[in-house]
PDB file of C-alpha atoms in Angstrom:
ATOM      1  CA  UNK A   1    -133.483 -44.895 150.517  1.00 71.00           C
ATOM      2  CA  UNK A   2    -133.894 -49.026 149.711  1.00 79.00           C
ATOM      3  CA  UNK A   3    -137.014 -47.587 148.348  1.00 84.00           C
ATOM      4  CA  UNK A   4    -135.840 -45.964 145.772  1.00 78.00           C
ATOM      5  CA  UNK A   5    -133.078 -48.578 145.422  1.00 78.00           C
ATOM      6  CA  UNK A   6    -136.141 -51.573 145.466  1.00 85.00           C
ATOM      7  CA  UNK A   7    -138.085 -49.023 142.389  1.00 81.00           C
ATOM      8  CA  UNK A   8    -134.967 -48.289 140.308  1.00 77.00           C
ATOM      9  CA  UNK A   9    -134.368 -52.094 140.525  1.00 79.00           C
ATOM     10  CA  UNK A  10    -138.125 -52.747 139.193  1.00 84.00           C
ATOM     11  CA  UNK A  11    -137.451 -50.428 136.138  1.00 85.00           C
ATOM     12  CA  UNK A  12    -135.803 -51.413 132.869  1.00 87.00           C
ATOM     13  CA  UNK A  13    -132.232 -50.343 132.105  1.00 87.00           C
ATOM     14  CA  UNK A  14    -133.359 -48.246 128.801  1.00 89.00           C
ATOM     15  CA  UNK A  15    -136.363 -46.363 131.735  1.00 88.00           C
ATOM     16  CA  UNK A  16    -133.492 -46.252 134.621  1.00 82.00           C
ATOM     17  CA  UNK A  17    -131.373 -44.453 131.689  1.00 89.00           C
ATOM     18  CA  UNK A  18    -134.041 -42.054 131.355  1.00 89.00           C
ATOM     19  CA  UNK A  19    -134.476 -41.314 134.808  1.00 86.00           C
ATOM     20  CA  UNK A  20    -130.935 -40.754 135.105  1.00 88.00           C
ATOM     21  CA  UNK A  21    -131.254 -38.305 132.254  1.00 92.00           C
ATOM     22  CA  UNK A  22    -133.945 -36.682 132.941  1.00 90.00           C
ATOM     23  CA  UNK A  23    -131.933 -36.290 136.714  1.00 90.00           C
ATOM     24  CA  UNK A  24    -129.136 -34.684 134.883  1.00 91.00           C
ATOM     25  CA  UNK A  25    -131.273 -32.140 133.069  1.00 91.00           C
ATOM     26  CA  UNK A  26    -132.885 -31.303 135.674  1.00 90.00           C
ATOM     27  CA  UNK A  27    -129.662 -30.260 138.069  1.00 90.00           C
ATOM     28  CA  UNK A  28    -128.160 -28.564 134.484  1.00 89.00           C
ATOM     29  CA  UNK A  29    -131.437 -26.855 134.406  1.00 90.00           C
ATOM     30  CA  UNK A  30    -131.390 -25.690 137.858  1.00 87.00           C
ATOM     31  CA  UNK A  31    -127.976 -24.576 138.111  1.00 85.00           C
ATOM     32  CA  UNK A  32    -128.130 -22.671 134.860  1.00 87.00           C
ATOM     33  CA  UNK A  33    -131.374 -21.243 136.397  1.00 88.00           C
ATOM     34  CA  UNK A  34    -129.730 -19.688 139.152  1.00 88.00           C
ATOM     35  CA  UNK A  35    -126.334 -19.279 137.587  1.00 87.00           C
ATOM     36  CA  UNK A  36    -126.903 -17.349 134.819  1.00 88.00           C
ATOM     37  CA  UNK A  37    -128.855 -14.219 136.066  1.00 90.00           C
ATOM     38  CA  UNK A  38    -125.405 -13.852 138.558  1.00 89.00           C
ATOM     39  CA  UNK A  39    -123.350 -14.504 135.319  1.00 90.00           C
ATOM     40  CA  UNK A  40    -125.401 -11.257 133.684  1.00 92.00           C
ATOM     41  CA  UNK A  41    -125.157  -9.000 137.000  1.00 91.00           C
ATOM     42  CA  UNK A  42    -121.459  -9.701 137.210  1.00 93.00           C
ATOM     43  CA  UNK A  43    -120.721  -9.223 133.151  1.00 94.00           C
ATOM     44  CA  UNK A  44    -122.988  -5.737 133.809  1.00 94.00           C
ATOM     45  CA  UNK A  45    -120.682  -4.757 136.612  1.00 95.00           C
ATOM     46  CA  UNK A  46    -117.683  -5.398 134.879  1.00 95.00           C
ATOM     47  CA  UNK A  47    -118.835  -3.347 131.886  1.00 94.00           C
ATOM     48  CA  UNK A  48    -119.780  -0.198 134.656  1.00 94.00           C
ATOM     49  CA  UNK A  49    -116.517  -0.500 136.159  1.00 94.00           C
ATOM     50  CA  UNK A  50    -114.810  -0.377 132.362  1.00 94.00           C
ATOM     51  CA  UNK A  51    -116.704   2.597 131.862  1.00 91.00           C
ATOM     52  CA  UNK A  52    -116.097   4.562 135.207  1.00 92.00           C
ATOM     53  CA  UNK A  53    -112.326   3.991 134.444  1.00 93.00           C
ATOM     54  CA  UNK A  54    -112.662   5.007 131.190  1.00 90.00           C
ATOM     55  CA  UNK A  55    -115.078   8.306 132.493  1.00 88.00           C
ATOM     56  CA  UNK A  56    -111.912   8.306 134.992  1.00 91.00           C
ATOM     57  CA  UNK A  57    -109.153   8.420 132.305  1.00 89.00           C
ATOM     58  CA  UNK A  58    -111.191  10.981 130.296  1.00 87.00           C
ATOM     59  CA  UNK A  59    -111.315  13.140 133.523  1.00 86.00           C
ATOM     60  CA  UNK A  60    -107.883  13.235 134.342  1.00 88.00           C
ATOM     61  CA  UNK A  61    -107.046  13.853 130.593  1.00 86.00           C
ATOM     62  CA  UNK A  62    -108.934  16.757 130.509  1.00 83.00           C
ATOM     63  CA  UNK A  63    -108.009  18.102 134.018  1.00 86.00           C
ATOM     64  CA  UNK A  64    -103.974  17.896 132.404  1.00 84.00           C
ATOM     65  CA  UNK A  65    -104.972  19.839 129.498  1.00 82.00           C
ATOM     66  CA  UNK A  66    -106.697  22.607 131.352  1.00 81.00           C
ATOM     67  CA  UNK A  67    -103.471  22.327 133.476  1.00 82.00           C
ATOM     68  CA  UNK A  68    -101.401  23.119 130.821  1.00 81.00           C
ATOM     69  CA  UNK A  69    -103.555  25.596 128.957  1.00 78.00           C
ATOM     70  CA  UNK A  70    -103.713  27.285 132.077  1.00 74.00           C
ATOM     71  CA  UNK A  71    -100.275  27.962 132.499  1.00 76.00           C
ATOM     72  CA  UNK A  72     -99.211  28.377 128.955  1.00 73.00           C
ATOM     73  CA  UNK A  73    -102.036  31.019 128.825  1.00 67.00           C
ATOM     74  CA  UNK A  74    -100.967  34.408 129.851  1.00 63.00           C
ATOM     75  CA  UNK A  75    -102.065  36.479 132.837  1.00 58.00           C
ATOM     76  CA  UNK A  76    -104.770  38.522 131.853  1.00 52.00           C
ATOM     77  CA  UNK A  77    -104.963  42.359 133.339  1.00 52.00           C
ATOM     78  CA  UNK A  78    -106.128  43.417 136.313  1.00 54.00           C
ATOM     79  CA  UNK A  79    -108.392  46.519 135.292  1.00 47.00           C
ATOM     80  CA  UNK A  80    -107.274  48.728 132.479  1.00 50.00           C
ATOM     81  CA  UNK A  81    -107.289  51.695 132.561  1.00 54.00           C
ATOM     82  CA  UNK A  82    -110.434  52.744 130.676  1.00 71.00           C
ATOM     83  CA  UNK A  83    -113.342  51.168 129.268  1.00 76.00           C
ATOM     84  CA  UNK A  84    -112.798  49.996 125.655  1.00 81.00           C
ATOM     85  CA  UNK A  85    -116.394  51.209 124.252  1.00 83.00           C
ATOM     86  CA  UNK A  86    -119.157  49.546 122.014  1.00 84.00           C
ATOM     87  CA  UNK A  87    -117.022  49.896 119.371  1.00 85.00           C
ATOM     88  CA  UNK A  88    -114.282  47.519 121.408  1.00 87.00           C
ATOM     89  CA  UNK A  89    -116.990  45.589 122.651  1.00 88.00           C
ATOM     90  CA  UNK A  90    -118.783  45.164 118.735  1.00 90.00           C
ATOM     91  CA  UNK A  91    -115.086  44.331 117.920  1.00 89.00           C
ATOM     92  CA  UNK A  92    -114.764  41.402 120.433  1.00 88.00           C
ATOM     93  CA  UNK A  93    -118.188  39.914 119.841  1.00 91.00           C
ATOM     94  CA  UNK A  94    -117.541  39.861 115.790  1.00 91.00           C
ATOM     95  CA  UNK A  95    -113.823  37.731 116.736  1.00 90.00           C
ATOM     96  CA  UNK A  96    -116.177  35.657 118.427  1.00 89.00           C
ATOM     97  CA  UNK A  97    -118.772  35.712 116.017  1.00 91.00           C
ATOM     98  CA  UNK A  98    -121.606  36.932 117.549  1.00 90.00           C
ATOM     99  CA  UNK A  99    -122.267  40.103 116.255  1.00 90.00           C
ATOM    100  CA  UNK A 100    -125.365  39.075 114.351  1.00 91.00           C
ATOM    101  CA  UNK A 101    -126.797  37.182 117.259  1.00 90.00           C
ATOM    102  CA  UNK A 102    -126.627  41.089 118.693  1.00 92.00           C
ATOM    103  CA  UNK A 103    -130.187  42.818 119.167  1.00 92.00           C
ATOM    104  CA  UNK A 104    -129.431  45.630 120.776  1.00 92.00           C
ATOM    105  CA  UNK A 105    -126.232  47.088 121.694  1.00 91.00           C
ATOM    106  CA  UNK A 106    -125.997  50.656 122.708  1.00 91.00           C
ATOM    107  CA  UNK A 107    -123.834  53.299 124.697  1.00 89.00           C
ATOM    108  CA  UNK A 108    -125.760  55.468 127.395  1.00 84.00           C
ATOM    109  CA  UNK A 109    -125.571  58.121 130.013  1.00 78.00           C
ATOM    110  CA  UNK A 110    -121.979  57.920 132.257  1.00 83.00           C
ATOM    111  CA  UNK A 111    -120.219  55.421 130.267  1.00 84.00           C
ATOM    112  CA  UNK A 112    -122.924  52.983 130.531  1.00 89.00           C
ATOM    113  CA  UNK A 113    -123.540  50.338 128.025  1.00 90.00           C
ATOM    114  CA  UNK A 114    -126.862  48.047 126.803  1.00 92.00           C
ATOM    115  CA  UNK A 115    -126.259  44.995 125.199  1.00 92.00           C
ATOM    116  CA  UNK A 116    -129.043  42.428 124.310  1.00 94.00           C
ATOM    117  CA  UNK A 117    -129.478  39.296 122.226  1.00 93.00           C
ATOM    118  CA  UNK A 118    -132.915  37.802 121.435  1.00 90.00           C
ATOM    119  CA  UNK A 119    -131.327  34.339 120.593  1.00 92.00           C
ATOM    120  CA  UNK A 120    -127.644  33.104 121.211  1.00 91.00           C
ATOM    121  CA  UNK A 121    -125.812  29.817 122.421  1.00 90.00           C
ATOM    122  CA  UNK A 122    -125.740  29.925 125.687  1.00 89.00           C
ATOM    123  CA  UNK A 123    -121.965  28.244 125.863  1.00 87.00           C
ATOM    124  CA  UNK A 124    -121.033  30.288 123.155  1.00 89.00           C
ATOM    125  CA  UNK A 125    -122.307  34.101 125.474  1.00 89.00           C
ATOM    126  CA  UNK A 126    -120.323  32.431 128.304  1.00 88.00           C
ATOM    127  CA  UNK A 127    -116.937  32.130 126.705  1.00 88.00           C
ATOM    128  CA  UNK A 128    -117.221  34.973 125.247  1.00 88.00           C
ATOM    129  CA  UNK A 129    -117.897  37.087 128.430  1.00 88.00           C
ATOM    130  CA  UNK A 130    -115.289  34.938 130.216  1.00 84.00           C
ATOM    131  CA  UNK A 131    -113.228  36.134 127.328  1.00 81.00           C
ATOM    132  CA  UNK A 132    -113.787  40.171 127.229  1.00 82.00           C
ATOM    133  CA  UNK A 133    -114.804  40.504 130.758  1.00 74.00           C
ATOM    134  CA  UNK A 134    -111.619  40.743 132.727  1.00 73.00           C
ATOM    135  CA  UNK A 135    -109.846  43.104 129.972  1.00 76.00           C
ATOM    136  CA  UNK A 136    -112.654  45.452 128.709  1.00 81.00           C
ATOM    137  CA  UNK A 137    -113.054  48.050 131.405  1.00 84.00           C
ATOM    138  CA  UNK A 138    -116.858  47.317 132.413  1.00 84.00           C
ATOM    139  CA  UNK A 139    -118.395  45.788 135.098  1.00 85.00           C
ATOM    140  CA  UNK A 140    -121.886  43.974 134.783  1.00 86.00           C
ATOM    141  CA  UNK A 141    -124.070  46.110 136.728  1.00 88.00           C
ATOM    142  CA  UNK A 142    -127.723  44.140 135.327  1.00 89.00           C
ATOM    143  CA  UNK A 143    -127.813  40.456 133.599  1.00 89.00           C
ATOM    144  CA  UNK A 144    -130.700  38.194 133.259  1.00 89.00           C
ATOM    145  CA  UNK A 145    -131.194  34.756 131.379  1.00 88.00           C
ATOM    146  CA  UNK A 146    -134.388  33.442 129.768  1.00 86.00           C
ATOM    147  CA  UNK A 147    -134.057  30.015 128.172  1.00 85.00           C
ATOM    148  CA  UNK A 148    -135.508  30.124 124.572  1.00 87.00           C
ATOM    149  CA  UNK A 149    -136.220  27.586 121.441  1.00 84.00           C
ATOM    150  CA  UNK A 150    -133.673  25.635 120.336  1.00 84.00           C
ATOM    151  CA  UNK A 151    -132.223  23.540 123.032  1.00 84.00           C
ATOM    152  CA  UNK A 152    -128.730  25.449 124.630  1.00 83.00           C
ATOM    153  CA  UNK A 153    -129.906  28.927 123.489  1.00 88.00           C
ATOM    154  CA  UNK A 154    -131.108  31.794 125.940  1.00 89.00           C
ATOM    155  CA  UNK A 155    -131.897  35.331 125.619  1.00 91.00           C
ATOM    156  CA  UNK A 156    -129.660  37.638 127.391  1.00 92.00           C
ATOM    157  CA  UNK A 157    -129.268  41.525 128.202  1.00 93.00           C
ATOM    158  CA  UNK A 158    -126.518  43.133 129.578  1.00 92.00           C
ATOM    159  CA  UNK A 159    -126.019  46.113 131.457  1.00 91.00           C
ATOM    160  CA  UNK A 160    -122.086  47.383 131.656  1.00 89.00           C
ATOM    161  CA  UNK A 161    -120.867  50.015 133.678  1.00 87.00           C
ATOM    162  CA  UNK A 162    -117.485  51.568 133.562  1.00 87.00           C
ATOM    163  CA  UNK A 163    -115.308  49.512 136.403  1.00 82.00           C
ATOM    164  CA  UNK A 164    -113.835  51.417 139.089  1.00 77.00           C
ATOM    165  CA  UNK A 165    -110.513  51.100 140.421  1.00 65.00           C
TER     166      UNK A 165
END
């Protein structure tokens, strides 16, 4: 330690300045070195937790709407009493506006019905059959799925047969 004490002493005030700078810089410099990268991973954390909560918020927003839509909605039927026909079924799938997406729809033997569509929104096929399904009489005996051009769309048949009580 006089060694350094004996060398500073050897040096010029304007050169032990300098040192002393240079000494400052250097610590600066190495605390901003390892300070900053923690600074960044603990601004990125804050900003995931603000957007978890805000995921969190959104979530609980839209688990009080279904809540209430669910109970302001009314009970749907059990089973009625007969099947409502292609020409109910055409009816319900032009109030949801998809008769045109429609390729095939078609009664056969024993109450049976064929329904196809060569292109349709998949979200928009699902709330309609959520829709129609517990009030129109059929049951889905056959349905298959085949993903299609654009993005969200499928192609879809149906096979319906009268439910039984």
């Amino acid at each position: 330690m006089t060694d350094l004490y004996t060398a500073l002493a050897q040096r010029s005030p304007r050169e032990r300045r300098l040192l002393a700078l240079l000494v400052v810089v250097g610590i600066a410099g190495l605390a901003f070195a390892i300070l900053a990268p923690l600074r960044e991973a603990r601004l990125s954390a804050e900003a995931r937790v603000l957007e978890e909560r805000a995921l969190q918020g959104w979530v609980q927003a839209r688990t009080a709407e279904f809540s209430a839509l669910a109970a302001a909605s009314p009970a749907l039927p059990e089973a009625p009493t007969a099947p409502i026909g292609t020409s109910g079924i055409e009816e319900s799938l032009i109030a949801a506006r998809l008769r045109n997406k429609v390729s095939r729809l078609s009664a056969e033997g024993d109450g049976r019905v064929s329904l196809a569509f060569d292109t349709v929104e998949f979200t928009r096929l699902m709330t309609w059959l959520s829709g129609v399904s517990a009030r129109w009489g059929y049951q889905i005996e056959a349905f298959s799925l085949a993903r299609t051009a654009p993005e969200g769309s499928v192609q879809a048949e149906l096979s319906l047969a009268p439910r039984t009580p």
